[in-house]
Coordinates of C-alpha atoms in Angstrom, one line a residue:
X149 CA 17.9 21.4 -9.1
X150 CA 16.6 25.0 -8.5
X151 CA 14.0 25.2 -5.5
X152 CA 12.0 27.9 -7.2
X153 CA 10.1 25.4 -9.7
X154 CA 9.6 21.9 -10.8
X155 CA 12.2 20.3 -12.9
X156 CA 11.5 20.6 -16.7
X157 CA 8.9 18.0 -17.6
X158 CA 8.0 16.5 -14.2
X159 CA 5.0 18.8 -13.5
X160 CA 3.5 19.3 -9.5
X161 CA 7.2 18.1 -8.4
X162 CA 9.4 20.5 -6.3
X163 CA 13.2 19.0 -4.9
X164 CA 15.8 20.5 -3.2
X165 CA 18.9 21.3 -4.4
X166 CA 21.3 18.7 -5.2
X167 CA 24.7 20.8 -5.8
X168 CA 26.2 20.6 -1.9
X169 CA 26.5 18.0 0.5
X170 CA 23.9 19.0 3.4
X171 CA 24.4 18.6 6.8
X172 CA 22.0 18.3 9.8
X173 CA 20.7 15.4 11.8
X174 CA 18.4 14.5 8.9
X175 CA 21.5 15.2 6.3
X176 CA 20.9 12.0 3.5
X177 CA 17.2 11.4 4.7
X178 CA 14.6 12.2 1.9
X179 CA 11.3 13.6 2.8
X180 CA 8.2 13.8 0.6
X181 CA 5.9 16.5 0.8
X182 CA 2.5 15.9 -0.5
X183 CA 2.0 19.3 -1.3
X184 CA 3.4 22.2 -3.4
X185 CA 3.9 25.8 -1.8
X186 CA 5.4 28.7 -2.6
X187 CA 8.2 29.5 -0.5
X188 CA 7.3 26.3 2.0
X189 CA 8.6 27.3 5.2
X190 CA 8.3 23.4 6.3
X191 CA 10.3 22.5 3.2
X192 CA 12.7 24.7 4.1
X193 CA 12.9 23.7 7.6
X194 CA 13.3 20.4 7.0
X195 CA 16.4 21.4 4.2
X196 CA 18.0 23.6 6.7
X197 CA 18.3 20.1 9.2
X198 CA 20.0 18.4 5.9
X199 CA 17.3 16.6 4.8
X200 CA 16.3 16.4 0.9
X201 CA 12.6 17.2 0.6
X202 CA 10.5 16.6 -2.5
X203 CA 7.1 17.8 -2.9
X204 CA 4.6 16.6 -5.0
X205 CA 0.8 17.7 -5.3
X206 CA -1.9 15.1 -5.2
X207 CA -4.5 17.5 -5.0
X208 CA -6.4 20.5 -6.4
X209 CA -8.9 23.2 -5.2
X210 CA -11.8 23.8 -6.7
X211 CA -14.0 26.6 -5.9
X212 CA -17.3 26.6 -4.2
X213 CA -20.8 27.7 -5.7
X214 CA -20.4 31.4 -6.2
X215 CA -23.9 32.4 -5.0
X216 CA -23.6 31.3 -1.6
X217 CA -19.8 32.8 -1.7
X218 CA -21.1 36.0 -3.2
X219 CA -23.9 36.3 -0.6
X220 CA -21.7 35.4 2.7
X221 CA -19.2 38.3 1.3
X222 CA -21.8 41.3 1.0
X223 CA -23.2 40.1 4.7
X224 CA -20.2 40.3 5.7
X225 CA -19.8 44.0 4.6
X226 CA -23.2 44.8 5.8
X227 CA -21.7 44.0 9.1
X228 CA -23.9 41.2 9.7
X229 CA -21.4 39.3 11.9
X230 CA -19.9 40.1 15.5
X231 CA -16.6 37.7 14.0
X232 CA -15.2 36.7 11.3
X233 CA -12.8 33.3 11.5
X234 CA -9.7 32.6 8.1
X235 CA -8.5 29.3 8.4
X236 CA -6.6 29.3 5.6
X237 CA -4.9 31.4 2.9
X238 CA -6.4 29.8 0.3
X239 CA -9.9 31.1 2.1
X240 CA -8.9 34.5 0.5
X241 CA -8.8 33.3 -3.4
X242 CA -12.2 32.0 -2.9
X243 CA -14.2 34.7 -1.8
X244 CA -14.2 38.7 -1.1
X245 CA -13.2 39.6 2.2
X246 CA -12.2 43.4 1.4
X247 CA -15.8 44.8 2.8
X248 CA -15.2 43.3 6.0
X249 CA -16.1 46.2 8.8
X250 CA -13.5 47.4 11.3
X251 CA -16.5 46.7 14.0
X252 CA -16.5 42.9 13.1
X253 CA -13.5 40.9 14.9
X254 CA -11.2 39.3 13.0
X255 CA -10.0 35.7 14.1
X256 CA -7.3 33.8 12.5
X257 CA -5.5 30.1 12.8
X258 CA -1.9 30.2 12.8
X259 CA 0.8 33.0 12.3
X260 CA 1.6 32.3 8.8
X261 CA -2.5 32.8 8.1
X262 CA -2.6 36.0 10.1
X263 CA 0.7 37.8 8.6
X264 CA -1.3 36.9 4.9
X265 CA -4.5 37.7 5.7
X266 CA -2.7 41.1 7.1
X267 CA -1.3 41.6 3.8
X268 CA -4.5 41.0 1.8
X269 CA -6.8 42.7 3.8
X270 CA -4.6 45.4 5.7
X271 CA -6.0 44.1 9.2
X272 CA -4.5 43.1 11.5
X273 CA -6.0 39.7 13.7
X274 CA -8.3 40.1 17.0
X275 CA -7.3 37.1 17.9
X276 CA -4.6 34.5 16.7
X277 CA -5.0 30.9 17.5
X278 CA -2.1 28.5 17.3
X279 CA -2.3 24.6 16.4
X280 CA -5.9 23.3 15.0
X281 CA -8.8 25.4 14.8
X282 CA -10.2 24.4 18.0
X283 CA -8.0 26.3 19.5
X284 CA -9.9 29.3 18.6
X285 CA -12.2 28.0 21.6
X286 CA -9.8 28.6 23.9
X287 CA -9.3 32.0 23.3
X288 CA -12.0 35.3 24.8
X289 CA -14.8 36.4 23.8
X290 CA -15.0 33.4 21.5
X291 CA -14.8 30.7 24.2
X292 CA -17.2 32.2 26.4
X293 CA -20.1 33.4 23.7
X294 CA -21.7 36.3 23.3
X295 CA -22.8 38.5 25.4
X296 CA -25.8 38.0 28.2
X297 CA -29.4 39.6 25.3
X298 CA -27.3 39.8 22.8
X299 CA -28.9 39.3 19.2
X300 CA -28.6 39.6 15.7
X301 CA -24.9 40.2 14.1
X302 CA -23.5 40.7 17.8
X303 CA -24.4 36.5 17.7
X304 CA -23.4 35.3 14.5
X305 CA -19.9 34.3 13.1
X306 CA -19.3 33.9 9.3
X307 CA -16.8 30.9 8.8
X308 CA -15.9 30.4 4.9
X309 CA -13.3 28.0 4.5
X310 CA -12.8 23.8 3.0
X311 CA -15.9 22.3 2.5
X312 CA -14.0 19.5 4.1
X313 CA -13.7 20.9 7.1
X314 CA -14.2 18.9 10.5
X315 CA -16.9 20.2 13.0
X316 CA -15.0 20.4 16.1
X317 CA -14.5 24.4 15.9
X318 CA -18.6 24.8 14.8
X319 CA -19.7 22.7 17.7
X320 CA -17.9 24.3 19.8
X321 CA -18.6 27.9 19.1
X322 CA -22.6 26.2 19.1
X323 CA -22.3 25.0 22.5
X324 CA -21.2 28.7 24.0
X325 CA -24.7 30.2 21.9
X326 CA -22.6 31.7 18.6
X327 CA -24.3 31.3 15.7
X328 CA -21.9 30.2 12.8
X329 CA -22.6 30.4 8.9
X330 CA -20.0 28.1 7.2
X331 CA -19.8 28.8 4.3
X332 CA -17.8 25.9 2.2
X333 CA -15.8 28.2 -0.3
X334 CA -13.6 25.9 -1.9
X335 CA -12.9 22.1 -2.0
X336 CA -10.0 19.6 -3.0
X337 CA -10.0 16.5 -5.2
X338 CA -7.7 14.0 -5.7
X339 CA -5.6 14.1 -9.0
X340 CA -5.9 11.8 -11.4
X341 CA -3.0 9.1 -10.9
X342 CA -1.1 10.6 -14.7
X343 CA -1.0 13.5 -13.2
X344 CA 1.8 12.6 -10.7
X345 CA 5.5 13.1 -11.8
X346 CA 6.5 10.5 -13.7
X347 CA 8.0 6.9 -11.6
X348 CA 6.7 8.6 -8.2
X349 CA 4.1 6.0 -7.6
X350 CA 6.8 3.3 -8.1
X351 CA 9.8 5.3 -5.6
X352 CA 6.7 5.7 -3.3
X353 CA 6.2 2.2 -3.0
X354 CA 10.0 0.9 -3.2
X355 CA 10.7 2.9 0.1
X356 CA 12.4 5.5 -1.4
X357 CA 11.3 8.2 1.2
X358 CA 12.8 7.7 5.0
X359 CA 9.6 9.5 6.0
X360 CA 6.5 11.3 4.5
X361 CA 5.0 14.8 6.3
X362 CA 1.2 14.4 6.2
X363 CA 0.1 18.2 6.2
X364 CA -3.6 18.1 5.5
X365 CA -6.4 15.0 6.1
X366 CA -7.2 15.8 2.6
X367 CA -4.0 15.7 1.1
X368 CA -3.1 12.4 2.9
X369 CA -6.4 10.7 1.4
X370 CA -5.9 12.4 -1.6
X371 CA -1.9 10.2 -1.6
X372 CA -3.4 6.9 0.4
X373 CA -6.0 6.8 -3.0
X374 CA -3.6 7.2 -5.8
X375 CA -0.4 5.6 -4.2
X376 CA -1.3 3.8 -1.5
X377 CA 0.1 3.4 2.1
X378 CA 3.7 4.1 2.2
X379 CA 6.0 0.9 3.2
X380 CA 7.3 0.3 6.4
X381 CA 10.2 1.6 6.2
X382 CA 8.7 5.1 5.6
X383 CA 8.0 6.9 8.7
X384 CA 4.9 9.4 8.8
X385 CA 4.9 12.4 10.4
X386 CA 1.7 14.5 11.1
X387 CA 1.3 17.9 11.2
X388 CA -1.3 18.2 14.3
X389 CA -3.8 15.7 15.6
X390 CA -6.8 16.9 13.4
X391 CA -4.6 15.8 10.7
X392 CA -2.9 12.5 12.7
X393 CA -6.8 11.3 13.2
X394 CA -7.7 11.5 9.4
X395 CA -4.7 10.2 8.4
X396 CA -5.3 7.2 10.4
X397 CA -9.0 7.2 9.2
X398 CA -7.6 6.5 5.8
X399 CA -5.3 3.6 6.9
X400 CA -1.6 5.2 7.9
X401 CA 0.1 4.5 11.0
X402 CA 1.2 8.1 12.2
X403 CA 4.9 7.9 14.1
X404 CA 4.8 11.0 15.5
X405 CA 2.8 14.2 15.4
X406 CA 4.2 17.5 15.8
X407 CA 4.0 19.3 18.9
X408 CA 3.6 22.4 17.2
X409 CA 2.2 23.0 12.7
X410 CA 5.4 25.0 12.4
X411 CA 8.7 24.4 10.9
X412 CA 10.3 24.4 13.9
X413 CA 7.8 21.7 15.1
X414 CA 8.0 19.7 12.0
X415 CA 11.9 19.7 11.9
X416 CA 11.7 18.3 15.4
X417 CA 9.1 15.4 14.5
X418 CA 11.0 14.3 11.8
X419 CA 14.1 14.0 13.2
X420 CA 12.1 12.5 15.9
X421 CA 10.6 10.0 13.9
X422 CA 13.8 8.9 11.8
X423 CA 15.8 8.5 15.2
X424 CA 13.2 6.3 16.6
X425 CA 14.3 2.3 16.1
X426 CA 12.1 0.3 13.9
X427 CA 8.9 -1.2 15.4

């Protein structure tokens, strides 16, 4: 089974290849993957410790409004912001970032984000935060405010990302006097349960996964609604806490949680989690 697609007929379903034996400390341990990426770097670092991953999609973006998308966009080429803050990849398929001004700082979560963002908009990051979004807060001139008088775009911050983002990263920037315009370009909704490749749901709930890498709060609601809770004999592994906390909102006992949202980080969790004796 090729990596580069789905099989034939089983659409939103992605496995690894079958044609070797693997080895690696997670060599015979299948791992789901609620999500399908292009050239998945954590798919690919779990294969490369053995394991055999399978993703399959539960959920699907939908755009925002266009006004509000249109009008954050043009302010932001106006330079009507001291920062702007990307998230996400998928951020840039949602609205137009291409005006943004070489005066306005550029502020990205994660490495993967930033070398894309790069690429799209020929910029390179200000600032690089690694882990949640919160982290952002940690990091000068964001984490202290602006400065001492200052007014107009040299306080505000244009934040276009999920409208299902959490508000840890807005109340923070609030609390050190940034202004922040979020601007909720794009959403996700469950699938609907035929949409899943066929005899998934009933693998799912026969244990057929030694563990299950929860990569997104809404992707992990989005598998808890048309699945349900995986059995106990299928570990859970979370990407970061953000994630960890709204999986267990939505009923999942989280093993571990990665130290790091990388593949390096996720390989270690896993393994973590599979070693770990049963509770």
């Amino acid at each position: 089974m090729s990596e580069a697609g789905a099989p034939q007929g089983v659409p939103g379903l992605v496995t690894s290849s079958a044609g070797s034996a693997r080895r690696g400390p997670l060599a015979g341990r299948r791992i789901l993957l609620p999500r399908v990426k292009r050239k998945d770097a954590l798919a690919a670092g779990l294969r490369s410790a053995g394991a055999e991953v399978e993703a399959v999609e539960v959920t699907r973006t939908i755009a925002g409004p266009p006004e509000p998308r249109d009008r954050a966009g043009a302010a932001l080429a106006s330079g009507a912001y001291s920062w702007l803050i990307v998230s996400s990849p998928r951020t840039l398929a949602h609205i137009d970032l291409t005006g943004l001004p070489a005066a306005t700082g550029l502020a990205i979560v994660g490495a993967a984000t930033a070398r894309f963002v790069e690429r799209a908009l020929g910029r390179r990051a200000d600032l690089v935060a690694t882990g949640s979004s919160a982290a952002l807060l940690e990091l000068e001139p964001l984490s202290t405010g602006p400065e001492p008088g200052a007014t107009g775009a040299a306080r505000r911050i244009l934040l276009p990302g999920s409208a299902l983002r959490g508000t840890a990263l807005i109340d923070g920037l609030s609390a050190t006097g940034w202004e922040v315009d979020q601007v909720s370009v794009y959403t996700m909704e469950p699938l609907d349960p035929a949409e899943l490749p066929d005899g998934f749901a009933q693998r799912w709930a026969e244990g057929a996964f030694d563990a299950v890498v929860l990569t997104a709060g809404s992707s992990s609601r989005a598998l808890a609604g048309l699945v349900g809770l995986p059995p106990a004999s299928t570990r859970v592994v979370a990407l970061g806490h953000p994630t960890a906390a709204s999986a267990g909102e939505a009923g999942y006992v989280v093993d571990v949680v990665a130290d790091s949202p990388t593949p390096p980080g996720i390989r270690a969790a896993a393994i973590a989690a599979i070693a770990a004796p049963s509770a």
